[in-house]
Short mmCIF file of C-alpha atoms in Angstrom, two decimals:
data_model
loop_
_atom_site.label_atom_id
_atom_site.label_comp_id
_atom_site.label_asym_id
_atom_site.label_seq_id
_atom_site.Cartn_x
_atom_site.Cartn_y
_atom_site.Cartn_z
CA UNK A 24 9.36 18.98 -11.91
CA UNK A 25 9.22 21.52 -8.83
CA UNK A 26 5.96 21.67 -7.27
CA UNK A 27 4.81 24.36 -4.06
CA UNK A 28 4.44 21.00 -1.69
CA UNK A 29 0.38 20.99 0.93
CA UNK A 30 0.76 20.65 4.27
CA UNK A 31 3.89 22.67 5.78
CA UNK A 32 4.28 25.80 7.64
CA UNK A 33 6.86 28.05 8.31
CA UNK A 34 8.66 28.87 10.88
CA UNK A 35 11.67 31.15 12.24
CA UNK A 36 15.02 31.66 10.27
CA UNK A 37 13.50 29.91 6.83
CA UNK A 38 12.91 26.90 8.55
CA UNK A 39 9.77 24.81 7.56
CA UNK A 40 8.04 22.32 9.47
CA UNK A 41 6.40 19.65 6.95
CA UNK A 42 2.87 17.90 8.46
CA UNK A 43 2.29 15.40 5.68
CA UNK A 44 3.26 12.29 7.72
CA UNK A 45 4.08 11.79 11.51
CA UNK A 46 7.58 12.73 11.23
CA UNK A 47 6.48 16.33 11.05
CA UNK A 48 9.74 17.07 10.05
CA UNK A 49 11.61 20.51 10.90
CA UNK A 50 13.63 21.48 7.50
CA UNK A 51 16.57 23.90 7.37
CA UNK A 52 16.73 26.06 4.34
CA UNK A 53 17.99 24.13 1.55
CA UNK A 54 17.82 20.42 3.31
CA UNK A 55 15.46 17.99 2.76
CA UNK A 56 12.67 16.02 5.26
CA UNK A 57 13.13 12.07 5.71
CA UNK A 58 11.82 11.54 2.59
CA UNK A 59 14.27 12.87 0.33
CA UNK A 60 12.08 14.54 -1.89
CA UNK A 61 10.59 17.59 0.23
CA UNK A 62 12.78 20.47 0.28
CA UNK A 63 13.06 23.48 1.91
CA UNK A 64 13.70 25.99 -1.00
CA UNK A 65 14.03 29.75 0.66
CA UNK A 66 11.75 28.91 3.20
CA UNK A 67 9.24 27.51 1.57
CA UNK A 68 8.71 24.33 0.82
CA UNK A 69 8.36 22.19 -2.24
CA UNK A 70 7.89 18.71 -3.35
CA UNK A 71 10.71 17.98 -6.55
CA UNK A 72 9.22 14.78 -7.71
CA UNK A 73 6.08 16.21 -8.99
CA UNK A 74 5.46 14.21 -12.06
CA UNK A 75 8.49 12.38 -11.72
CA UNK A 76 7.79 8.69 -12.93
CA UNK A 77 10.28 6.20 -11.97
CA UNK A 78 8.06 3.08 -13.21
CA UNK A 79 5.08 3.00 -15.33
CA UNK A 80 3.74 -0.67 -16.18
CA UNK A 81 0.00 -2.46 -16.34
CA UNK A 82 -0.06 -4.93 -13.53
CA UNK A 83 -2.78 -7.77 -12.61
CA UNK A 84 -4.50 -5.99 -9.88
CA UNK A 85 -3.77 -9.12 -7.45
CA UNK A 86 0.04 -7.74 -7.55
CA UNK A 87 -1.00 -4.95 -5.67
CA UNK A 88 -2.10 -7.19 -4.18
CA UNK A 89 -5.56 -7.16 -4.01
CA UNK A 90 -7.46 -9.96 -4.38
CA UNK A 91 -11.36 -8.48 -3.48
CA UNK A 92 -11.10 -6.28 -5.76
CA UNK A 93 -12.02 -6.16 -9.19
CA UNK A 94 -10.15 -9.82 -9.22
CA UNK A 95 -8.61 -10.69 -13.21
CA UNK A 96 -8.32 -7.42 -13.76
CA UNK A 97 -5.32 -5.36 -15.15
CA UNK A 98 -4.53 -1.53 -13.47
CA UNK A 99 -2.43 0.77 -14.40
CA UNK A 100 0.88 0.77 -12.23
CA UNK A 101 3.13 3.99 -11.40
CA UNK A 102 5.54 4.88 -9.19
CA UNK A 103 7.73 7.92 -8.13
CA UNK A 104 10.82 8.75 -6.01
CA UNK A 105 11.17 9.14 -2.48
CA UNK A 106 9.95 7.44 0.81
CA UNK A 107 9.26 8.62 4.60
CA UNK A 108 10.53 5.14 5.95
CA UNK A 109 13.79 3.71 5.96
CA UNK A 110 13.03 -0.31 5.89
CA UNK A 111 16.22 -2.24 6.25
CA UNK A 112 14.49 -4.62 4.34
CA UNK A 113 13.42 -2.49 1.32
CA UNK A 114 12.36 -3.91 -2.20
CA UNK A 115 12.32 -0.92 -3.90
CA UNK A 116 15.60 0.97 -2.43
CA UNK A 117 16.71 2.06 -5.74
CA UNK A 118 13.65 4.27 -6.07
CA UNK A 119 12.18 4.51 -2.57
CA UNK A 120 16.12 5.81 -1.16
CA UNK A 121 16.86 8.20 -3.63
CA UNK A 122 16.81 11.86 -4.57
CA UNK A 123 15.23 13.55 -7.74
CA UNK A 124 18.54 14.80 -8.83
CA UNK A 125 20.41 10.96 -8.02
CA UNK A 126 17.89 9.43 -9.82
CA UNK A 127 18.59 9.32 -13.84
CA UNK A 128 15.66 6.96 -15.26
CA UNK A 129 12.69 9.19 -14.67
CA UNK A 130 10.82 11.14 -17.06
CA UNK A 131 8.17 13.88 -16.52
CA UNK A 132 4.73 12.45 -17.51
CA UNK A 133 1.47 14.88 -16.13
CA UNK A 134 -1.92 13.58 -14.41
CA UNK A 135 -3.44 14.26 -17.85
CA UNK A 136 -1.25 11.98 -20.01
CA UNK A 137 -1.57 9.03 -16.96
CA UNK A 138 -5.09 8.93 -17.28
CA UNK A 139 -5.17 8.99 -21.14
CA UNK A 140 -2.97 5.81 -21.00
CA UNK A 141 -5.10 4.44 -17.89
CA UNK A 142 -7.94 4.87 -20.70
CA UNK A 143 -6.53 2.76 -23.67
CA UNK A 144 -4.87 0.04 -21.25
CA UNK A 145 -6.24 -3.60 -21.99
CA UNK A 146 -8.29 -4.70 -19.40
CA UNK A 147 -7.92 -2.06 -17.13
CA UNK A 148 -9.86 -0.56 -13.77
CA UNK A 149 -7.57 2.53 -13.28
CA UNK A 150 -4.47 4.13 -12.07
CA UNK A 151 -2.47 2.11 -8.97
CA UNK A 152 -0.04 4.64 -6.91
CA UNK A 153 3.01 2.41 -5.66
CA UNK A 154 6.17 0.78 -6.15
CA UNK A 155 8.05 3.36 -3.95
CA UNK A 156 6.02 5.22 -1.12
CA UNK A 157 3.27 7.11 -2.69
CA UNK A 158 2.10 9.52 0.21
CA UNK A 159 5.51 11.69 -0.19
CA UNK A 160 4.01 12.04 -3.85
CA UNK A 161 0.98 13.55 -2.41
CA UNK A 162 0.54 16.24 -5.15
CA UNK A 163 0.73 14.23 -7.83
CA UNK A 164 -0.88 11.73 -6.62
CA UNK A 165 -3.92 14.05 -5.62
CA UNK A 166 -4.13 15.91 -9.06
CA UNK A 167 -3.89 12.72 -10.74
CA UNK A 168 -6.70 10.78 -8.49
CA UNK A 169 -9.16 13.95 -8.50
CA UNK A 170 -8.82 13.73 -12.62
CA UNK A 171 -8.98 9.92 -12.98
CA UNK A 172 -12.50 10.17 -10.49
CA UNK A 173 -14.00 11.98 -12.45
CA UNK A 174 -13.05 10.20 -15.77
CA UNK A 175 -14.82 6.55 -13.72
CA UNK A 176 -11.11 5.24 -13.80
CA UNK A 177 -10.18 3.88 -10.05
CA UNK A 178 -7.72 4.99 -7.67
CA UNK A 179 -5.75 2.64 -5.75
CA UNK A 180 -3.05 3.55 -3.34
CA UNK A 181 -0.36 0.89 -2.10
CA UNK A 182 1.14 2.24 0.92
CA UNK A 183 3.03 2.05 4.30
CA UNK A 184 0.06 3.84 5.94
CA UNK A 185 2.62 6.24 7.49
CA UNK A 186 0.81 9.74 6.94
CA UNK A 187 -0.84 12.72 9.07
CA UNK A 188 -4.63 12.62 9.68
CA UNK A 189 -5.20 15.68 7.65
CA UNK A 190 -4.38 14.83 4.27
CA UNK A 191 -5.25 11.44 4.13
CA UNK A 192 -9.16 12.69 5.06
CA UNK A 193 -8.50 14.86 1.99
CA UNK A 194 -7.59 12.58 -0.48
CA UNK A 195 -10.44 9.31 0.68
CA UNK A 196 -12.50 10.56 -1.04
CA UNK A 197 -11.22 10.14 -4.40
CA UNK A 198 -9.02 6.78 -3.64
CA UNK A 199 -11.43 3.32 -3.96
CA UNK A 200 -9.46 0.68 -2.91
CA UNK A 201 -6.06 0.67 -0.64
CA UNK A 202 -2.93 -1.95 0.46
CA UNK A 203 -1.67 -1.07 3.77
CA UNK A 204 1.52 -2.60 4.82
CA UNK A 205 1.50 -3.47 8.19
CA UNK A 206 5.43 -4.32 9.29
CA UNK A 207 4.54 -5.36 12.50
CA UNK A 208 3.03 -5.23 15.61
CA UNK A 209 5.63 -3.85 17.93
CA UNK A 210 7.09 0.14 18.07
CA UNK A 211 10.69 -1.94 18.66
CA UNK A 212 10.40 -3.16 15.18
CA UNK A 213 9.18 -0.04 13.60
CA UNK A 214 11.58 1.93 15.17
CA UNK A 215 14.73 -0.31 14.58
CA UNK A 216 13.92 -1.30 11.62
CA UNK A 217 12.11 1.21 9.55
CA UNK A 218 12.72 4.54 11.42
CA UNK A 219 9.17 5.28 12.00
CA UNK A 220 6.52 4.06 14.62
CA UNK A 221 3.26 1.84 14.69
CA UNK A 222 0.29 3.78 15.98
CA UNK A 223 0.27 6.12 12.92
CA UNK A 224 -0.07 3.46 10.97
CA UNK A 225 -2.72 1.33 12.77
CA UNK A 226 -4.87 4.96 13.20
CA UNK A 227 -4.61 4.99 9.40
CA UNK A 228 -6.25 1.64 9.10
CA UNK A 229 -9.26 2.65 11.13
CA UNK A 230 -9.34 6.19 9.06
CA UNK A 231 -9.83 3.96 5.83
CA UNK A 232 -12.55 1.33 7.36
CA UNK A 233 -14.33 4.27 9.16
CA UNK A 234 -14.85 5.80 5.64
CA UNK A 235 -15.75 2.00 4.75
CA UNK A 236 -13.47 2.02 1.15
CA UNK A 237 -12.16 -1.38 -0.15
CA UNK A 238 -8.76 -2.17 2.25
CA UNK A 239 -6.91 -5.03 2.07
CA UNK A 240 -3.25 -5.34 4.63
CA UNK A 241 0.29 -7.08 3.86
CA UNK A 242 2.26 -8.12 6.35
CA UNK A 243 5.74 -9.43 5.33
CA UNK A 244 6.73 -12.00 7.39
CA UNK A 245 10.99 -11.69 8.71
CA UNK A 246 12.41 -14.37 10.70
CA UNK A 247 13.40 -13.54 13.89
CA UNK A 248 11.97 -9.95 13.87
CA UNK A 249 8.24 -10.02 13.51
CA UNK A 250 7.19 -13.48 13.22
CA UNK A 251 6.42 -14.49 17.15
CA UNK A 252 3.27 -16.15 17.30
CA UNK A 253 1.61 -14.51 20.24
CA UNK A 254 2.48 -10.99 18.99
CA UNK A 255 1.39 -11.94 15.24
CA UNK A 256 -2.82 -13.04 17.15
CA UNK A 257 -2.51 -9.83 19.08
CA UNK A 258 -2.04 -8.06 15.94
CA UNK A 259 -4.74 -9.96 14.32
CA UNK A 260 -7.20 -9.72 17.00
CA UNK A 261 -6.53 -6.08 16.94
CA UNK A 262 -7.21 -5.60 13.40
CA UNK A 263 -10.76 -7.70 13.45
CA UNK A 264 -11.11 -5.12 16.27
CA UNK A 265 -10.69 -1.91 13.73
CA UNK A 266 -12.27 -3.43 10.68
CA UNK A 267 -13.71 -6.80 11.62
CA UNK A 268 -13.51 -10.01 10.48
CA UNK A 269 -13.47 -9.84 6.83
CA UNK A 270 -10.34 -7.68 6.30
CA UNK A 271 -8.42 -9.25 3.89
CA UNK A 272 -4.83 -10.12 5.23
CA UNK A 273 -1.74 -10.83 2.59
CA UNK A 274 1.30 -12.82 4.75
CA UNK A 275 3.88 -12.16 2.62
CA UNK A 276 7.29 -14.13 2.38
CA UNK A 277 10.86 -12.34 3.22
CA UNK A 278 13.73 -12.97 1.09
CA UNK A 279 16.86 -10.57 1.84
CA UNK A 280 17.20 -7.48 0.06
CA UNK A 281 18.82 -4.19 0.68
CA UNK A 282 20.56 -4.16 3.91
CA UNK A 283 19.20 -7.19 5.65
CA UNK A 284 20.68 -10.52 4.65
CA UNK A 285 18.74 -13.09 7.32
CA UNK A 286 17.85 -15.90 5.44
CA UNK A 287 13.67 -15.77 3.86
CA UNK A 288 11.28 -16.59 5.94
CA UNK A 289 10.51 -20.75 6.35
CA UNK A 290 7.43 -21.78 4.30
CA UNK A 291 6.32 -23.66 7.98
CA UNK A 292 6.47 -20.49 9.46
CA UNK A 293 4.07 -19.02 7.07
CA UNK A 294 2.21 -22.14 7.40
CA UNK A 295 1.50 -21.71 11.31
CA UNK A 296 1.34 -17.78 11.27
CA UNK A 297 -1.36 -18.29 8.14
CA UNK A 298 -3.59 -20.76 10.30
CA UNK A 299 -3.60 -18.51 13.40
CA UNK A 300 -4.92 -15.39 11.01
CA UNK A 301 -7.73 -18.08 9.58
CA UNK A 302 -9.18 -18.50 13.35
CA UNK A 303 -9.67 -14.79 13.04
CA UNK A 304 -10.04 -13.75 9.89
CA UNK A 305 -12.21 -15.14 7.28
CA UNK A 306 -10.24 -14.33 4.39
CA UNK A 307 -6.42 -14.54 4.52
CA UNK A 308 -3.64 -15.16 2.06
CA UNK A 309 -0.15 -16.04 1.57
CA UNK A 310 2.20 -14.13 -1.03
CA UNK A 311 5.83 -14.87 -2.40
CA UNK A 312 5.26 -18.26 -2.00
CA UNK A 313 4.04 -21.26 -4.39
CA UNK A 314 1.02 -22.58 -2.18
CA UNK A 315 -2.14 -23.86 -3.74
CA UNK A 316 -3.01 -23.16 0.16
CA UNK A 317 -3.67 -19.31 0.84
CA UNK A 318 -3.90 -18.86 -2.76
CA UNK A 319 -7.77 -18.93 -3.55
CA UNK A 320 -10.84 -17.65 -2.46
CA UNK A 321 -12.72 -19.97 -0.50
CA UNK A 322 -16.54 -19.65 0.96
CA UNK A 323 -15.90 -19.51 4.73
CA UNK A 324 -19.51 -20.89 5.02
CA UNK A 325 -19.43 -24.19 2.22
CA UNK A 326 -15.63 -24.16 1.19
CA UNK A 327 -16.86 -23.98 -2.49
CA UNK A 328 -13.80 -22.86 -4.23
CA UNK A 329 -15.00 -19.42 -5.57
CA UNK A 330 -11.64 -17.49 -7.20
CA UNK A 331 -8.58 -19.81 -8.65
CA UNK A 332 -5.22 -18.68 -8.57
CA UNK A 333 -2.03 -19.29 -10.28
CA UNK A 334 0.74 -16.44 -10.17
CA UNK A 335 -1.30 -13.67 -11.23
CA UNK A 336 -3.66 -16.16 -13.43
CA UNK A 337 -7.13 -15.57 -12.09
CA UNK A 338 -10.34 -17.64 -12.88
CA UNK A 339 -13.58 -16.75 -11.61
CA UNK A 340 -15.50 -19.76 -11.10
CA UNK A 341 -18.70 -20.18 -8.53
CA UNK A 342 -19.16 -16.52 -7.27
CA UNK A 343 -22.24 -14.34 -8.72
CA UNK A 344 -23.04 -10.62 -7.91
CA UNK A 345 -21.02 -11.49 -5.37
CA UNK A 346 -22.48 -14.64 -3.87
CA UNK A 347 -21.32 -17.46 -3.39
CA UNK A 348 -22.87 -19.64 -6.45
CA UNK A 349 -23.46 -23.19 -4.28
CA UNK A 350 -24.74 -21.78 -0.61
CA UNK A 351 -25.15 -17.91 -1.69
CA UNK A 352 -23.23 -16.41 1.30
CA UNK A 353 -22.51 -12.76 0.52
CA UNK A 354 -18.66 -12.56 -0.56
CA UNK A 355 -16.55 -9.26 0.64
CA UNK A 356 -15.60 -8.22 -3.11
CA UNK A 357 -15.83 -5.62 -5.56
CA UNK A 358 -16.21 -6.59 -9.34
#
């Protein structure tokens, strides 16, 4: 479905210049921005995968993942087309690299129909906006998260944090809990390896603790690319910086997909990289891996085990309006 697309202008000759995201990109009549998905139609321009569902499933909320929030719960899961990065290392390529009209599995669903499924879903907190990028859905997703807030359903948003200022003040206040993927920690690596740059992404992270909603980070871990040690504590110390020391931090496992075939990332390295995060941090996990380590929610004050995890089994043992049951330390979490 065509949709008139927020945040553009126009300029000379039917060109458009699009201000959703830091690209701010300058579209010729009839071509599309970085993203695939926002066109330039006679000077004007629109966003084509308005209601365009590419996936629709109910996920444990830790897939997001978030683990502070609303832990052994189920949320409703959906995804679009499109993306304003180009990761070599992409997951999702057959979705996130893709045009409307390339793309053959999708069907039309509207913010209405989402949230009467988010309603009748087992177990469930909400509506989840990922799988591809969700930002370059920004109609949708906005429409959608305006209705689901005021139907009590929550809003989560799993993203590369690569988006303009503007909008992202104007959708906070709707959205209760977010995933920010931070790549890395160097504007080499961003722009060699995912077309974009770092700042953007890092000034979205302080946007989201300023307006102090639930944030947890991923950062996938590549050999070779991102995984010095120095680089990864600078990162970390600049993070406890922006949104202090009990952001929760995901260090997630590569394996090779789309066009990168280095081989996945060592489970030592993930090892080292996760105990430089714990000097830091007092909550950090590891993902893609199978680590009884990194997996559960400890006290940082007692070391009572308070959350057990296996794969996306959760059991919710010695925590209490969030306390820890055996020394009561307050525990960052929503539940």
């Amino acid at each position: 479905m065509i949709k008139k697309a927020k945040y553009y202008y126009k300029l000379k000759n039917k060109q458009v210049k699009c201000t959703l995201c830091p690209h701010n990109c300058i579209i010729n009549e009839g071509k599309y921005g970085i993203c695939k998905v926002r066109k330039n139609a006679g000077g004007k321009l629109i966003s084509e995968n308005y209601a365009q569902i590419s996936a629709i499933h109910s996920d444990p909320i830790e897939k997001k993942p978030l683990y502070h929030f609303y832990p052994g719960k189920n949320i409703l899961s959906i995804g679009s087309l499109g993306c304003n990065l180009k990761c070599n290392f992409c997951q999702n390529s057959n979705i996130s690299q893709t045009k409307v009209t390339d793309f053959n599995n999708s069907k039309i669903i509207y913010p209405e129909h989402i949230i009467k499924e988010a309603k009748r879903t087992r177990n469930n907190i909400g509506i989840a906006y990922t799988y591809n990028e969700p930002t370059v859905w920004y109609e949708f997703m906005y429409d959608t998260a305006k209705k689901a807030h005021k139907a009590k359903l929550k809003n989560v948003i799993v993203s590369n944090g690569y988006i303009n200022k503007k909008p992202l003040n104007k959708i906070i206040k709707y959205i209760d809990a977010f995933n920010i993927d931070i790549k890395a920690f160097t504007e080499t690596f961003y722009k060699e390896q995912t077309g974009s740059s770092l700042k953007p992404v890092l000034e979205t992270v302080k946007i989201i603790a300023n307006h102090k909603k639930h944030l947890e980070l991923t950062n996938l871990i590549i050999p070779t690319l991102n995984d010095d040690e120095s680089i990864f504590e600078e990162m970390i110390n600049e993070l406890v910086k922006i949104a202090g020391k009990n952001l929760i931090l995901h260090i997630s496992r590569y394996y090779p997909s789309y066009n990168m075939d280095i081989e996945h990332t060592p489970k030592e390295t993930m090892i080292k990289l996760y105990n430089i995060a714990k000097k830091h941090l007092n909550y950090v996990y590891l993902g893609n891996i199978i680590s009884e380590e990194g997996s559960n929610t400890i006290c940082r004050v007692c070391n009572e085990r308070l959350i057990s995890r296996d794969k996306y089994y959760t059991r919710i043992s010695n925590i209490s309006k969030n306390r820890c049951m055996n020394c009561n330390t307050k525990i960052p979490i929503i539940n």
